[in-house]
Amino acid sequence: MTDRLAGLFFLLLATGYVWLSAGYTAGFGDPLGPAIFPRVIGIPAILLGLSLMIWPQHSADWAGSAGLIRQGTAIALLLGYALLLEPLGFVPTSFAAILGLGLLMGAPPVGGFLTAALAAPGLYILFDRLMGLPLPLLGTWFG
Amino acid sequence: MDILSQLWGGFAVAALPINLALIVAGCFAGTLIGALPGLGPVNGVAILIPLTFAFGLDATSSMILLSAVYYGCMYGGRISAILLNIPGDEPAIMTTLDGYPMAKKGQAADALAISGVASFIGATLATIGLTLFAPLLAKAAIYFGPADYFALYVMAFATIGGITGTDPRKTLLAALLGLMLGTVGLDPSTGVARYTFGSFNLYDGFDPIVALVGLFAISEILFFLEEKAHGGGLVPPGRVFPRLARVKEGLGASLRGSLIGFIAGILPGAGASLGAVMSYSFEKRLSDKGTFGTGDPRGVAAPEAGNNAASGGALIPMLTLGVPGSGTTAVMLAMLISLNIQPGPLLFERSPDLVWGLVAALYLANFVLLILNLPLIGLFTRVLGMPAWILMPLVVAISYLGVYAITHAAFDLLVMVGFGILGFVLRKLDFSLVPVVLGLLLGMDMENNLRRALSISGGDFMILLQSPIAIGLYVVTGLFLCFSLWLTRRAGGTEMPASKD
């Protein structure tokens, strides 16, 4: 089943991809222009996607509901880490992310807290101060 | 003689104090990364690349560091395979077959020593092969025209990962997906913005380094969150000192495994997993008397020699043709391209310091690894007890730190997470990630060669089939695809590990 869905996804993606390439017109001295390569790779992708849809081979096993919730929470944490890194700064966001991910992976609360409390400032000192990579200690929200 | 004098020059580069320090640090870090279950050479190298950029190491030193980490990971992968029955990386799967039974019989120290020596033999022979054959291949590659390069890329995409258990259609689709992602951004020759949907952030396309860290490191985290229970528990190493007689038992298998692994490594796309699988199967056919799978030293030596030899072999097409032979060399290629160094036949003439410094560093790294691996094995085994809840969040923080340090854009961190989710889903669906990376990396070059060939012919596609080199490459590609389809049918698509190394 998952193979059929993947095939359908690739079929739609590649069709859209080739369709969009129609808008790219050739320039001066380049007779085939920027649309040729997308077609060369898009058309085989359409055919392969179709073939996967018709003749699937494999069905993926996904995590149980507990696993899916952990994965979803982790993705939310990772996106939050990316979005808040600049406004909040490296140390507070890393602390929260390391603590959150650690707990998701089954850290005992005290152990997870200690790891995050040591690692977030530790990484900052190691990389910013000792090795000279500029990282925002505190973000724009703190001035 | 020419090669010897150039290699001598390489040793002068590799022996600079900074490079020596990087070799030792890289070997140490690599062995640790390789020993930890779940983190293999690709993840290790992918996480370190942004850091080497951020520290402003020059190209030669960066490549030396990454290669030392690469070789170190290949050595380290066997530690958890033997002691935990968990391969640290995919090529080490074959090592679990006889390594773990040996450990259970209380011969863990012997197994670790046999595999350490086998790794040394495999990697050293492969480095000698690299020294001898890479310059020859580079000379031959000078005759390649645009149409031949296009054919070479087609071969690389069709064969990478294709020979292992994955459905060949998926390998091709993954490569095409990578190529599609690679066309996002401004077209270099006409300046037309393609697939950017008006976002200025996408005008430069996807940074391959950001994509790599996401695909490998972030997807690994998501995988980890799914399966919490692991393997059979740490086997205590037992007697401290390995017995020399047992180490000797593996020598013949190591030599045979090295040769097979080296050849598997040179084939674009086959990589270390195939090297390990082929060496093990060959050795089993040759010398199995019902002992393989129950802790036969030859069953430990052959795949270890094979996977380490393949890692050295995989550097040959990467350096001489710009077409990597394995996942990790694909990641290293990304590094070279990002440093504005174009791997390929001219690399040997333009950057002899880099090439020969790298080769010399590999010889030194092997000795460092042998020295680290025999007496310090206890230290590395202790690391295996470190809980994942400490390690994995740190991997995330270091990935963020590395990517942010080179791009200074939170947008790229979001892209990285996006690639992480993509990588997770693709791996779940049994798509190999390596072709995606290759497509992203080589797409622009492939497109340029195609357009160059077509502008020579005035738009006639027949030019792609007019050179004997190109025709030869297409024939090899066809044979390879037939062979891998046959393998898939025979193995039912599951027996061999999908190439991720």
XYZ file of C-alpha atoms in Angstrom:
644
model
C 0.000 0.000 0.000
C 2.700 2.471 0.930
C 4.449 1.758 -2.369
C 1.283 2.634 -4.252
C 1.029 5.917 -2.348
C 4.701 6.662 -2.973
C 4.186 5.918 -6.674
C 1.193 8.257 -6.774
C 3.172 10.948 -4.965
C 6.073 10.712 -7.417
C 3.671 10.672 -10.350
C 1.989 13.891 -9.192
C 5.275 15.540 -8.206
C 6.973 14.751 -11.504
C 3.938 15.744 -13.548
C 3.790 19.086 -11.786
C 7.531 19.444 -12.199
C 7.436 18.859 -15.970
C 4.333 21.030 -16.321
C 6.044 23.959 -14.556
C 9.074 23.619 -16.826
C 6.894 24.797 -19.739
C 7.161 28.294 -18.289
C 10.963 28.423 -18.618
C 11.858 29.867 -21.985
C 15.199 29.568 -23.738
C 17.547 32.524 -23.845
C 19.972 33.822 -26.411
C 22.596 31.328 -27.649
C 21.131 28.479 -25.581
C 18.743 26.796 -28.000
C 17.277 24.332 -25.508
C 17.288 26.474 -22.415
C 16.448 25.797 -18.789
C 13.435 23.572 -19.528
C 15.234 20.695 -21.218
C 16.864 19.106 -18.178
C 13.695 19.121 -16.039
C 11.987 17.235 -18.880
C 14.845 14.760 -19.257
C 14.563 13.832 -15.580
C 10.840 14.494 -15.063
C 9.509 12.145 -17.720
C 11.313 9.015 -16.462
C 10.163 9.943 -12.940
C 6.537 10.002 -14.162
C 6.957 6.543 -15.719
C 8.694 5.070 -12.677
C 6.091 6.558 -10.326
C 3.356 5.007 -12.473
C 5.125 1.650 -12.449
C 5.492 1.714 -8.666
C 1.784 2.519 -8.390
C 0.803 -0.421 -10.558
C 3.371 -2.977 -9.335
C 4.184 -2.208 -5.699
C 6.765 -4.362 -3.935
C 7.023 -3.337 -0.351
C 4.871 -2.064 2.450
C 6.396 0.014 5.214
C 5.710 -0.649 8.883
C 5.094 2.547 10.775
C 5.572 3.041 14.481
C 2.700 2.333 16.842
C 0.664 5.267 18.148
C 3.093 5.911 21.017
C 5.996 6.025 18.572
C 4.121 8.301 16.176
C 3.300 10.705 19.009
C 6.970 10.747 20.059
C 8.023 11.409 16.464
C 5.423 14.141 15.995
C 6.457 15.810 19.234
C 10.106 15.602 18.198
C 9.371 17.269 14.846
C 7.472 20.047 16.651
C 10.443 20.467 18.994
C 12.915 20.574 16.098
C 10.855 23.174 14.223
C 10.451 25.217 17.402
C 14.216 25.025 17.968
C 14.823 26.364 14.437
C 12.261 29.164 14.745
C 13.251 30.316 18.234
C 17.043 30.057 17.910
C 17.439 33.660 16.772
C 14.735 35.332 18.907
C 15.668 33.475 22.116
C 19.365 32.756 21.615
C 21.423 29.573 21.487
C 21.657 28.714 25.158
C 17.968 28.877 26.170
C 16.680 27.160 23.016
C 19.337 24.431 23.149
C 18.550 23.838 26.798
C 14.863 23.368 25.992
C 15.522 21.210 22.934
C 18.039 18.925 24.634
C 15.778 18.529 27.649
C 12.703 17.884 25.495
C 14.387 15.372 23.200
C 16.075 13.655 26.135
C 12.728 13.173 27.890
C 11.192 11.866 24.660
C 13.979 9.307 24.491
C 13.288 8.099 27.979
C 15.676 10.160 30.093
C 14.951 10.186 33.813
C 13.773 13.780 34.563
C 16.756 14.690 36.750
C 19.260 13.142 34.365
C 17.678 14.883 31.370
C 17.642 18.217 33.185
C 21.285 17.886 34.222
C 22.356 16.892 30.685
C 20.602 19.919 29.191
C 21.848 22.246 31.933
C 25.435 21.165 31.310
C 25.317 20.731 27.547
C 23.628 23.973 26.438
C 26.105 26.398 28.065
C 28.904 23.859 27.573
C 28.438 23.756 23.805
C 28.216 27.555 23.747
C 31.472 27.969 25.646
C 33.210 25.277 23.614
C 32.193 26.529 20.196
C 31.708 30.269 20.634
C 34.374 31.127 23.184
C 37.048 28.487 22.678
C 36.710 27.742 18.976
C 35.482 31.112 17.752
C 32.212 30.207 16.043
C 29.851 33.130 16.590
C 26.626 31.920 18.193
C 23.898 34.113 19.691
C 24.128 33.685 23.485
C 20.818 35.428 24.063
C 18.502 36.309 21.220
C 16.918 39.446 19.810
C 14.064 39.299 22.327
C 16.488 40.017 25.131
C 18.048 42.904 23.265
C 58.762 6.583 -9.624
C 56.572 9.545 -10.327
C 53.938 8.178 -7.988
C 56.492 7.565 -5.246
C 57.867 11.081 -5.385
C 54.364 12.532 -5.322
C 53.422 10.306 -2.425
C 56.549 11.504 -0.640
C 55.323 15.060 -1.186
C 51.989 13.960 0.234
C 53.647 12.704 3.396
C 55.274 16.105 3.804
C 51.785 17.645 3.763
C 50.202 15.040 6.018
C 53.019 15.276 8.547
C 52.404 18.974 9.264
C 51.572 19.223 12.981
C 48.036 20.488 12.366
C 47.294 17.644 9.972
C 48.797 15.037 12.276
C 46.639 16.334 15.101
C 43.580 16.178 12.846
C 44.399 12.578 11.872
C 44.626 11.467 15.494
C 41.501 13.422 16.506
C 39.588 12.191 13.459
C 40.522 8.555 14.052
C 39.515 8.802 17.688
C 36.224 10.572 16.977
C 35.503 8.264 14.048
C 35.993 5.118 16.091
C 33.648 6.507 18.759
C 30.999 7.502 16.215
C 31.331 4.167 14.462
C 31.050 2.254 17.716
C 27.806 3.927 18.741
C 24.851 1.997 17.409
C 22.839 3.992 14.929
C 25.504 6.501 14.013
C 27.526 5.423 11.019
C 30.157 7.088 8.868
C 27.606 9.017 6.824
C 26.034 10.596 9.890
C 29.423 11.203 11.456
C 30.878 12.902 8.438
C 27.634 14.788 7.698
C 27.535 16.251 11.211
C 31.201 17.226 11.132
C 31.228 18.925 7.719
C 29.490 22.128 8.819
C 31.915 22.330 11.738
C 35.015 21.998 9.555
C 33.636 24.824 7.430
C 32.946 26.960 10.409
C 36.471 26.523 11.722
C 37.885 27.683 8.419
C 40.216 24.707 7.919
C 41.783 24.687 4.466
C 40.611 22.155 1.921
C 43.445 19.690 2.484
C 43.112 19.687 6.260
C 39.315 19.370 6.063
C 39.567 16.386 3.752
C 42.217 14.791 5.957
C 40.002 15.182 9.013
C 36.939 13.785 7.285
C 38.827 10.836 5.803
C 40.283 9.989 9.199
C 36.754 10.073 10.629
C 35.547 7.934 7.713
C 38.219 5.285 8.220
C 37.724 5.471 11.995
C 33.981 4.855 11.636
C 34.641 1.837 9.463
C 36.908 0.418 12.166
C 34.529 1.357 14.961
C 31.410 -0.116 13.356
C 32.563 -3.565 14.347
C 32.754 -2.877 18.087
C 29.019 -2.720 18.696
C 28.483 -5.438 16.088
C 30.613 -7.827 18.123
C 29.687 -6.779 21.653
C 26.020 -5.833 21.245
C 24.952 -7.675 18.102
C 24.005 -4.222 16.786
C 25.946 -3.156 13.720
C 27.185 0.417 14.251
C 26.713 0.929 10.538
C 25.302 -1.162 7.733
C 28.479 -2.784 6.404
C 29.051 -4.135 9.921
C 25.895 -6.254 9.637
C 27.997 -9.091 8.252
C 30.381 -8.825 11.188
C 27.576 -9.609 13.637
C 27.096 -13.058 12.061
C 30.264 -14.541 13.532
C 31.479 -11.742 15.784
C 28.606 -11.864 18.256
C 28.704 -15.665 18.606
C 32.437 -15.391 19.314
C 31.739 -12.768 21.978
C 29.079 -14.955 23.567
C 31.615 -17.751 23.816
C 33.840 -15.413 25.839
C 36.159 -14.665 22.930
C 35.202 -11.013 22.503
C 38.792 -9.846 22.859
C 39.888 -12.263 20.141
C 37.067 -11.166 17.854
C 37.868 -7.493 18.395
C 41.554 -8.103 17.697
C 40.895 -10.212 14.612
C 38.554 -7.571 13.223
C 40.977 -4.764 14.111
C 43.821 -6.468 12.270
C 41.530 -7.371 9.356
C 40.376 -3.748 9.146
C 43.997 -2.643 9.071
C 44.898 -5.096 6.308
C 41.827 -4.198 4.254
C 42.236 -0.469 4.587
C 45.986 -0.496 3.994
C 45.771 -2.657 0.873
C 42.996 -0.422 -0.430
C 45.113 2.656 0.188
C 47.959 1.058 -1.773
C 45.447 0.343 -4.546
C 44.288 3.944 -4.399
C 47.883 5.140 -4.748
C 48.505 2.962 -7.798
C 45.219 3.090 -9.679
C 43.761 6.531 -9.037
C 46.376 8.386 -11.125
C 45.868 5.912 -13.991
C 42.112 6.367 -13.965
C 42.561 10.135 -13.785
C 44.726 9.995 -16.921
C 42.101 7.972 -18.755
C 39.319 10.291 -17.652
C 40.897 13.257 -19.437
C 39.510 11.867 -22.693
C 35.936 12.219 -21.475
C 33.759 14.698 -23.385
C 30.443 16.240 -22.230
C 28.370 13.367 -23.635
C 30.644 10.835 -21.874
C 30.288 12.647 -18.580
C 26.540 12.620 -19.004
C 26.706 8.843 -19.540
C 28.971 8.476 -16.513
C 26.458 10.303 -14.329
C 23.654 8.136 -15.668
C 25.737 5.113 -14.699
C 26.433 6.476 -11.241
C 22.747 7.125 -10.597
C 21.626 3.810 -11.981
C 24.141 1.793 -10.007
C 24.392 3.540 -6.661
C 22.518 1.534 -4.124
C 20.968 -0.370 -7.008
C 22.920 -3.528 -6.469
C 21.782 -4.011 -2.899
C 18.374 -5.284 -1.945
C 16.348 -2.181 -2.735
C 13.987 -2.140 -5.702
C 16.027 -0.633 -8.593
C 13.047 1.521 -9.577
C 13.233 3.159 -6.158
C 16.929 3.819 -6.543
C 16.276 5.567 -9.835
C 13.330 7.499 -8.399
C 15.476 8.595 -5.477
C 18.159 9.796 -7.870
C 15.578 11.638 -9.964
C 14.140 13.239 -6.814
C 17.635 14.438 -5.916
C 18.114 15.811 -9.414
C 14.756 17.599 -9.200
C 15.711 19.143 -5.871
C 19.006 20.153 -7.447
C 17.309 22.207 -10.154
C 15.656 24.494 -7.595
C 17.184 27.965 -7.764
C 18.564 30.263 -10.459
C 19.602 28.496 -13.642
C 23.337 29.292 -13.880
C 23.402 29.815 -17.631
C 20.252 31.860 -18.237
C 19.455 33.270 -14.802
C 15.874 31.991 -14.932
C 14.504 31.208 -11.456
C 13.278 27.605 -11.439
C 10.886 26.078 -8.875
C 11.463 28.866 -6.371
C 7.782 29.896 -6.198
C 8.929 33.465 -5.768
C 10.865 32.845 -2.553
C 14.215 34.640 -2.481
C 15.458 32.138 0.074
C 15.423 29.500 -2.633
C 17.293 31.495 -5.297
C 20.566 29.804 -4.332
C 18.895 26.413 -4.291
C 19.230 23.957 -1.445
C 22.623 23.971 0.221
C 23.797 20.346 -0.119
C 25.408 20.431 3.328
C 22.170 21.521 4.996
C 20.292 18.837 3.083
C 22.817 16.170 4.087
C 22.717 16.899 7.779
C 18.922 16.810 7.650
C 18.680 13.655 5.576
C 21.100 11.673 7.704
C 21.300 13.115 11.227
C 17.721 14.321 11.735
C 16.129 11.282 10.110
C 18.216 9.084 12.405
C 16.658 10.800 15.426
C 13.162 10.106 14.108
C 14.119 6.478 13.541
C 15.476 6.227 17.012
C 12.214 7.484 18.523
C 10.367 4.678 16.839
C 12.275 1.681 18.091
C 13.326 1.898 21.661
C 14.311 -1.678 22.399
C 17.620 -2.822 20.987
C 19.582 -6.025 20.537
C 20.940 -8.492 22.975
C 22.792 -6.478 25.607
C 26.473 -5.774 26.074
C 28.644 -8.851 26.271
C 31.572 -8.319 28.642
C 34.782 -8.500 26.607
C 35.971 -11.467 28.681
C 39.694 -12.136 28.655
C 41.610 -8.916 28.260
C 44.350 -9.940 25.864
C 43.617 -11.473 22.503
C 45.482 -14.650 21.556
C 47.890 -14.208 18.667
C 47.129 -17.660 17.295
C 43.475 -16.694 16.801
C 44.424 -13.490 15.056
C 46.559 -15.534 12.651
C 43.558 -17.688 11.754
C 41.938 -14.688 10.123
C 44.881 -13.578 7.989
C 44.077 -15.507 4.810
C 40.448 -14.437 4.944
C 41.566 -10.832 5.449
C 43.683 -10.863 2.314
C 40.944 -12.415 0.170
C 38.312 -10.110 1.678
C 40.479 -7.066 0.980
C 40.720 -7.832 -2.716
C 36.984 -8.416 -3.104
C 36.105 -5.391 -1.012
C 38.452 -3.148 -2.953
C 36.826 -4.082 -6.261
C 33.352 -3.592 -4.781
C 34.442 -0.189 -3.514
C 35.622 1.059 -6.891
C 32.312 0.294 -8.584
C 30.350 3.500 -8.365
C 27.526 3.110 -5.957
C 28.267 -0.314 -4.607
C 30.148 0.779 -1.494
C 31.173 -0.885 1.701
C 27.950 -2.826 2.346
C 28.471 -4.763 -0.838
C 32.165 -5.231 -0.067
C 31.298 -6.806 3.273
C 28.500 -8.973 1.892
C 30.588 -10.264 -1.013
C 33.700 -10.969 1.061
C 31.687 -12.867 3.649
C 29.792 -14.945 1.086
C 32.992 -15.764 -0.778
C 34.814 -16.792 2.380
C 31.863 -18.890 3.495
C 31.780 -20.692 0.178
C 35.533 -21.240 0.297
C 36.170 -22.343 3.835
C 32.922 -23.055 5.670
C 32.878 -26.415 7.386
C 29.688 -25.785 9.275
C 31.438 -23.308 11.561
C 30.302 -20.081 9.905
C 27.609 -18.299 11.855
C 28.723 -19.921 15.109
C 31.827 -17.804 15.727
C 34.385 -18.589 13.050
C 37.320 -16.136 13.069
C 37.373 -16.134 9.271
C 33.755 -15.007 9.293
C 34.842 -11.986 11.317
C 37.982 -11.219 9.342
C 36.550 -11.442 5.814
C 33.720 -8.891 6.061
C 35.824 -6.483 8.143
C 38.661 -6.559 5.610
C 36.052 -6.284 2.863
C 34.249 -3.243 4.207
C 37.427 -1.367 5.047
C 38.962 -2.137 1.661
C 35.773 -0.966 -0.013
C 35.962 2.361 1.832
C 39.407 2.987 0.387
C 38.336 1.806 -3.052
C 35.323 4.121 -2.985
C 37.621 7.120 -2.832
C 39.025 6.306 -6.301
C 36.011 7.186 -8.461
C 35.244 10.086 -6.121
C 38.634 11.714 -6.597
C 39.263 10.850 -10.237
C 35.814 11.110 -11.818
C 33.866 13.171 -9.317
C 31.489 10.205 -8.933
C 31.484 8.804 -5.414
C 31.516 5.062 -4.810
C 29.596 5.142 -1.522
C 27.372 7.257 0.638
C 30.146 8.651 2.771
C 32.281 9.553 -0.214
C 29.200 11.311 -1.624
C 29.110 13.413 1.508
C 32.827 14.127 1.178
C 32.240 15.122 -2.429
C 29.706 17.663 -1.174
C 32.439 19.069 1.009
C 34.886 19.384 -1.894
C 32.300 21.010 -4.147
C 31.351 23.452 -1.404
C 35.037 24.362 -1.100
C 35.024 25.172 -4.825
C 37.265 22.234 -5.603
C 36.081 20.265 -8.583
C 36.980 16.599 -8.198
C 37.769 14.897 -11.470
C 40.668 14.039 -13.716
C 42.266 17.458 -13.386
C 42.280 17.370 -9.605
C 45.549 15.413 -9.650
C 47.234 18.131 -11.697
C 45.619 21.153 -10.098
C 45.714 20.134 -6.448
C 48.480 17.550 -6.000
C 48.939 18.644 -2.391
C 45.347 17.849 -1.612
C 45.239 14.487 -3.352
C 48.605 13.182 -2.234
C 48.315 14.740 1.226
C 45.021 12.909 1.584
C 46.467 9.595 0.414
C 49.447 9.913 2.749
C 47.085 10.820 5.587
C 45.169 7.608 4.956
C 48.326 5.539 5.421
C 49.036 7.351 8.674
C 45.410 7.038 9.784
C 45.574 3.285 9.391
C 48.527 3.036 11.723
C 46.920 5.383 14.217
C 43.752 3.300 14.102
C 45.615 0.054 14.631
C 47.396 1.552 17.613
C 44.160 3.029 19.009
C 42.155 -0.081 18.392
C 44.233 -2.753 20.005
C 45.084 -1.309 23.431
C 42.277 1.239 23.785
C 39.472 -1.096 22.957
C 38.278 -1.096 26.557
C 37.738 2.644 26.427
C 35.605 2.433 23.306
C 33.547 -0.418 24.683
C 32.762 1.648 27.755
C 31.253 4.358 25.542
C 28.698 1.840 24.339
C 27.126 2.043 27.773
C 26.302 5.742 27.295
C 22.509 6.121 27.169
C 20.977 7.371 23.936
C 19.064 10.092 25.753
C 22.357 11.876 26.367
C 23.853 11.220 22.975
C 21.033 11.834 20.516
C 19.956 15.300 21.785
C 23.623 16.329 21.608
C 23.763 15.174 17.984
C 20.784 17.450 17.298
C 22.328 20.428 19.060
C 25.645 19.974 17.236
C 23.848 19.656 13.886
C 21.983 22.916 14.537
C 25.127 24.621 15.708
C 27.100 23.493 12.656
C 24.479 24.464 10.112
C 23.731 27.773 11.795
C 27.425 28.612 11.998
C 27.899 28.315 8.241
C 24.683 29.885 6.977
C 23.492 32.174 9.798
C 19.942 31.710 8.589
C 17.133 30.172 10.593
C 15.500 29.373 7.243
C 18.237 26.803 6.591
C 17.492 25.104 9.904
C 13.879 24.706 8.795
C 15.112 23.318 5.478
C 17.299 20.893 7.437
C 14.322 19.643 9.464
C 12.314 19.352 6.232
C 15.023 17.200 4.713
C 15.093 15.171 7.925
C 11.397 14.343 7.584
C 11.893 13.568 3.893
C 14.828 11.301 4.706
C 12.834 9.477 7.347
C 9.881 8.833 5.042
C 12.121 7.738 2.178
C 14.052 5.321 4.369
C 10.784 3.924 5.695
C 9.625 3.297 2.157
C 12.896 1.499 1.421
C 14.359 4.255 -0.755
C 18.110 4.677 -0.347
C 19.156 8.226 0.554
C 22.486 8.130 -1.230
C 21.040 8.605 -4.739
C 19.080 11.614 -3.450
C 22.305 13.155 -2.193
C 24.100 12.356 -5.423
C 21.325 13.920 -7.474
C 21.428 17.060 -5.418
C 25.214 17.219 -5.712
C 25.844 16.214 -9.279
C 22.655 17.563 -10.829
C 24.129 20.858 -11.902
C 27.160 19.212 -13.475
C 25.038 16.647 -15.222
C 22.794 19.368 -16.596
C 25.758 21.458 -17.753
C 27.274 18.505 -19.574
C 23.967 17.673 -21.222
C 23.438 21.250 -22.358
C 27.029 21.532 -23.542
C 26.707 18.334 -25.570
C 23.385 19.448 -27.039
C 24.671 22.873 -27.947
C 27.593 21.239 -29.807
C 25.111 19.147 -31.772
C 22.578 21.950 -32.237
C 19.969 20.167 -30.142
C 20.341 16.674 -31.623
C 20.062 14.069 -28.858
C 21.917 11.481 -30.951
C 25.185 13.086 -29.865
C 24.724 11.326 -26.523
C 25.151 7.972 -28.244
C 27.936 8.786 -30.653
C 31.072 8.303 -28.591
C 32.415 4.827 -27.855
C 33.093 5.768 -24.219
C 29.468 6.804 -23.717
C 28.144 3.670 -25.412
C 30.422 1.518 -23.255
C 29.142 3.251 -20.119
C 25.497 2.756 -21.128
C 26.164 -0.930 -21.758
C 27.759 -1.300 -18.304
C 24.779 0.540 -16.787
C 22.346 -1.796 -18.532
C 24.196 -4.894 -17.377
C 24.366 -3.574 -13.845
C 20.631 -2.895 -13.750
C 19.823 -6.363 -15.103
C 22.151 -7.907 -12.534
C 20.583 -6.000 -9.658
C 17.050 -6.818 -10.844
C 18.077 -10.474 -10.878
C 19.543 -10.124 -7.379
C 16.355 -8.485 -6.120
C 14.220 -11.283 -7.543
C 16.504 -13.914 -6.045
C 16.823 -12.343 -2.613
C 13.155 -11.406 -2.402
C 14.304 -7.845 -1.902
C 15.139 -8.229 1.749
C 18.286 -10.207 2.242
C 20.849 -7.567 1.558
C 21.048 -4.318 3.462
C 20.137 -1.195 1.536
C 23.257 0.858 0.979
C 23.533 3.750 3.365
C 27.219 3.617 4.215
